[in-house]
């Protein structure tokens, strides 16, 4: 397995086997694909491994009654990069012996950032030192790793985008709050 991945400029189509039950990225992924409306391009780079943050983490990225930057047209690029950095175009088998090697099994996301899969002597898997809560292999061979964190610095980027949305929202209501 090479650590080089083709950099993708679009969000690939969601494999049919990736459902809401198994993937916290389900709704954001569907939204991003609909927004770009390029299904011909989307089929060029199928996702073989998905690094899905825990559903609780995804649900609580921003307050649930507030605008979400990953659904905002203002932050389309952030949404795309967030998704691509949680996708790989190679299937990473959790039983691959390289995962237990000292250096782990290196790979690249569709956004060309490096990730390393490791398994310790107790069989616990990590991705970039983030614990894996569950691994599921779908019938089409897609492997979903549910991780107990959000990769790279996206939590901070999403928080900053959220704050910008809230500032803009507040400027639309000069009396400090939306009319009820």
Coordinates of C-alpha atoms in Angstrom, one line a residue:
X1 CA 0.0 0.0 0.0
X2 CA 1.3 3.4 -1.0
X3 CA 0.9 6.4 1.2
X4 CA 0.2 8.6 -1.8
X5 CA -3.4 9.2 -2.7
X6 CA -4.8 11.0 -5.7
X7 CA -6.0 14.5 -4.5
X8 CA -9.6 14.8 -5.1
X9 CA -11.3 18.0 -6.0
X10 CA -14.9 16.7 -5.4
X11 CA -16.7 14.7 -2.8
X12 CA -17.1 11.1 -4.1
X13 CA -20.5 9.4 -4.2
X14 CA -21.6 7.6 -1.1
X15 CA -21.4 3.8 -1.5
X16 CA -25.0 2.4 -1.1
X17 CA -23.9 0.2 1.9
X18 CA -22.9 3.3 3.9
X19 CA -26.0 4.0 5.9
X20 CA -27.1 6.4 8.7
X21 CA -26.8 3.5 11.2
X22 CA -23.1 3.0 10.5
X23 CA -21.7 6.4 9.6
X24 CA -22.0 9.7 11.4
X25 CA -21.0 11.5 8.2
X26 CA -24.1 10.2 6.3
X27 CA -26.1 13.5 6.1
X28 CA -23.2 15.8 5.6
X29 CA -21.9 13.5 2.8
X30 CA -25.3 13.4 1.1
X31 CA -25.6 17.1 1.3
X32 CA -22.1 17.8 -0.1
X33 CA -22.7 15.4 -3.1
X34 CA -26.1 17.0 -3.9
X35 CA -24.6 20.5 -3.6
X36 CA -21.8 19.8 -6.2
X37 CA -24.2 18.0 -8.6
X38 CA -21.4 16.1 -10.4
X39 CA -22.3 12.5 -10.1
X40 CA -20.2 11.6 -13.2
X41 CA -17.1 12.9 -11.3
X42 CA -18.2 11.4 -8.1
X43 CA -17.9 7.9 -9.4
X44 CA -14.2 8.3 -10.4
X45 CA -12.9 7.9 -6.8
X46 CA -14.8 5.4 -4.8
X47 CA -14.3 5.4 -1.0
X48 CA -12.9 2.1 0.3
X49 CA -12.1 3.2 3.9
X50 CA -14.2 5.7 5.9
X51 CA -12.9 7.3 9.1
X52 CA -16.2 8.1 10.7
X53 CA -16.1 10.2 13.9
X54 CA -18.4 9.0 16.7
X55 CA -22.0 10.1 16.2
X56 CA -22.0 12.0 19.5
X57 CA -19.0 14.1 18.4
X58 CA -20.6 14.9 15.1
X59 CA -24.0 15.8 16.7
X60 CA -22.3 18.1 19.2
X61 CA -19.9 20.0 16.9
X62 CA -22.1 23.0 17.1
X63 CA -25.3 23.6 19.2
X64 CA -28.2 21.7 17.6
X65 CA -30.5 24.7 17.4
X66 CA -27.9 26.8 15.6
X67 CA -26.8 27.1 11.9
X68 CA -24.2 24.4 11.1
X69 CA -21.2 25.6 8.9
X70 CA -20.9 22.2 7.2
X71 CA -24.3 22.7 5.7
X72 CA -23.7 26.4 4.8
X73 CA -23.0 27.4 1.2
X74 CA -20.5 29.8 2.7
X75 CA -18.3 26.9 3.9
X76 CA -18.6 24.5 1.0
X77 CA -14.8 24.1 0.8
X78 CA -14.5 23.4 4.6
X79 CA -17.2 20.7 4.2
X80 CA -15.5 19.1 1.2
X81 CA -12.1 19.1 2.9
X82 CA -13.5 17.7 6.1
X83 CA -15.2 14.8 4.3
X84 CA -12.2 14.1 2.0
X85 CA -9.9 14.0 5.1
X86 CA -12.1 11.2 6.5
X87 CA -12.0 9.1 3.3
X88 CA -9.4 6.8 1.7
X89 CA -9.4 5.3 -1.7
X90 CA -7.8 2.1 -0.5
X91 CA -9.3 -0.6 1.8
X92 CA -7.5 -0.8 5.1
X93 CA -8.0 -4.2 6.6
X94 CA -7.9 -4.1 10.4
X95 CA -6.2 -7.5 10.3
X96 CA -3.4 -6.4 8.0
X97 CA -0.2 -7.4 9.8
X98 CA 1.3 -4.0 8.9
X99 CA -1.1 -2.4 11.4
X100 CA 0.8 -4.2 14.2
X101 CA 4.2 -3.1 13.0
X102 CA 6.1 -0.4 15.0
X103 CA 5.4 2.2 12.3
X104 CA 1.8 1.1 11.8
X105 CA 0.2 1.1 8.4
X106 CA 0.5 4.6 6.7
X107 CA -2.1 5.7 4.2
X108 CA -3.4 9.0 2.7
X109 CA -6.8 10.5 2.8
X110 CA -8.5 11.8 -0.4
X111 CA -7.3 15.2 0.6
X112 CA -3.7 13.9 0.6
X113 CA -3.2 14.1 4.4
X114 CA -1.4 11.2 6.1
X115 CA -3.0 8.8 8.5
X116 CA -1.4 5.9 10.3
X117 CA -3.4 2.8 11.5
X118 CA -1.9 1.0 14.5
X119 CA -3.0 -2.0 16.6
X120 CA -1.5 -2.6 20.0
X121 CA -0.9 -6.0 21.8
X122 CA -4.4 -5.9 23.2
X123 CA -5.9 -5.6 19.7
X124 CA -6.9 -1.9 20.2
X125 CA -6.8 0.0 17.0
X126 CA -5.9 3.7 16.6
X127 CA -5.9 6.1 13.6
X128 CA -3.4 8.9 14.1
X129 CA -3.4 8.0 17.8
X130 CA -7.2 8.4 18.0
X131 CA -8.9 5.3 19.5
X132 CA -11.1 3.3 17.1
X133 CA -14.5 2.4 18.8
X134 CA -15.7 0.0 16.1
X135 CA -14.7 -1.4 12.7
X136 CA -17.3 -2.6 10.2
X137 CA -16.6 -4.1 6.8
X138 CA -19.6 -3.7 4.4
X139 CA -20.6 -6.3 1.8
X140 CA -19.0 -4.2 -0.9
X141 CA -15.6 -4.2 0.9
X142 CA -15.8 -0.7 2.3
X143 CA -14.3 -0.5 5.7
X144 CA -15.8 1.9 8.3
X145 CA -13.6 2.8 11.3
X146 CA -15.7 4.7 13.9
X147 CA -13.1 6.9 15.6
X148 CA -13.3 8.6 19.0
X149 CA -12.3 12.0 17.7
X150 CA -12.3 14.2 14.6
X151 CA -9.2 14.1 12.6
X152 CA -6.7 16.9 12.1
X153 CA -7.8 20.4 13.2
X154 CA -11.4 20.3 11.9
X155 CA -13.0 20.7 15.3
X156 CA -11.3 24.2 15.6
X157 CA -12.0 25.1 12.0
X158 CA -15.7 24.2 12.3
X159 CA -15.9 26.2 15.6
X160 CA -14.4 29.2 13.9
X161 CA -16.8 28.9 11.0
X162 CA -19.7 28.5 13.4
X163 CA -18.6 31.7 15.3
X164 CA -18.5 33.6 12.0
X165 CA -22.0 32.3 11.1
X166 CA -23.3 33.5 14.5
X167 CA -21.7 36.9 14.1
X168 CA -23.4 37.3 10.7
X169 CA -26.7 36.1 12.2
X170 CA -26.4 38.6 15.0
X171 CA -25.7 41.4 12.6
X172 CA -29.0 40.6 10.9
X173 CA -30.9 41.3 14.1
X174 CA -29.8 44.7 15.6
X175 CA -31.8 44.2 18.8
X176 CA -29.5 41.3 19.9
X177 CA -31.8 38.5 19.0
X178 CA -34.0 37.1 16.3
X179 CA -37.7 38.2 16.3
X180 CA -40.1 35.7 17.8

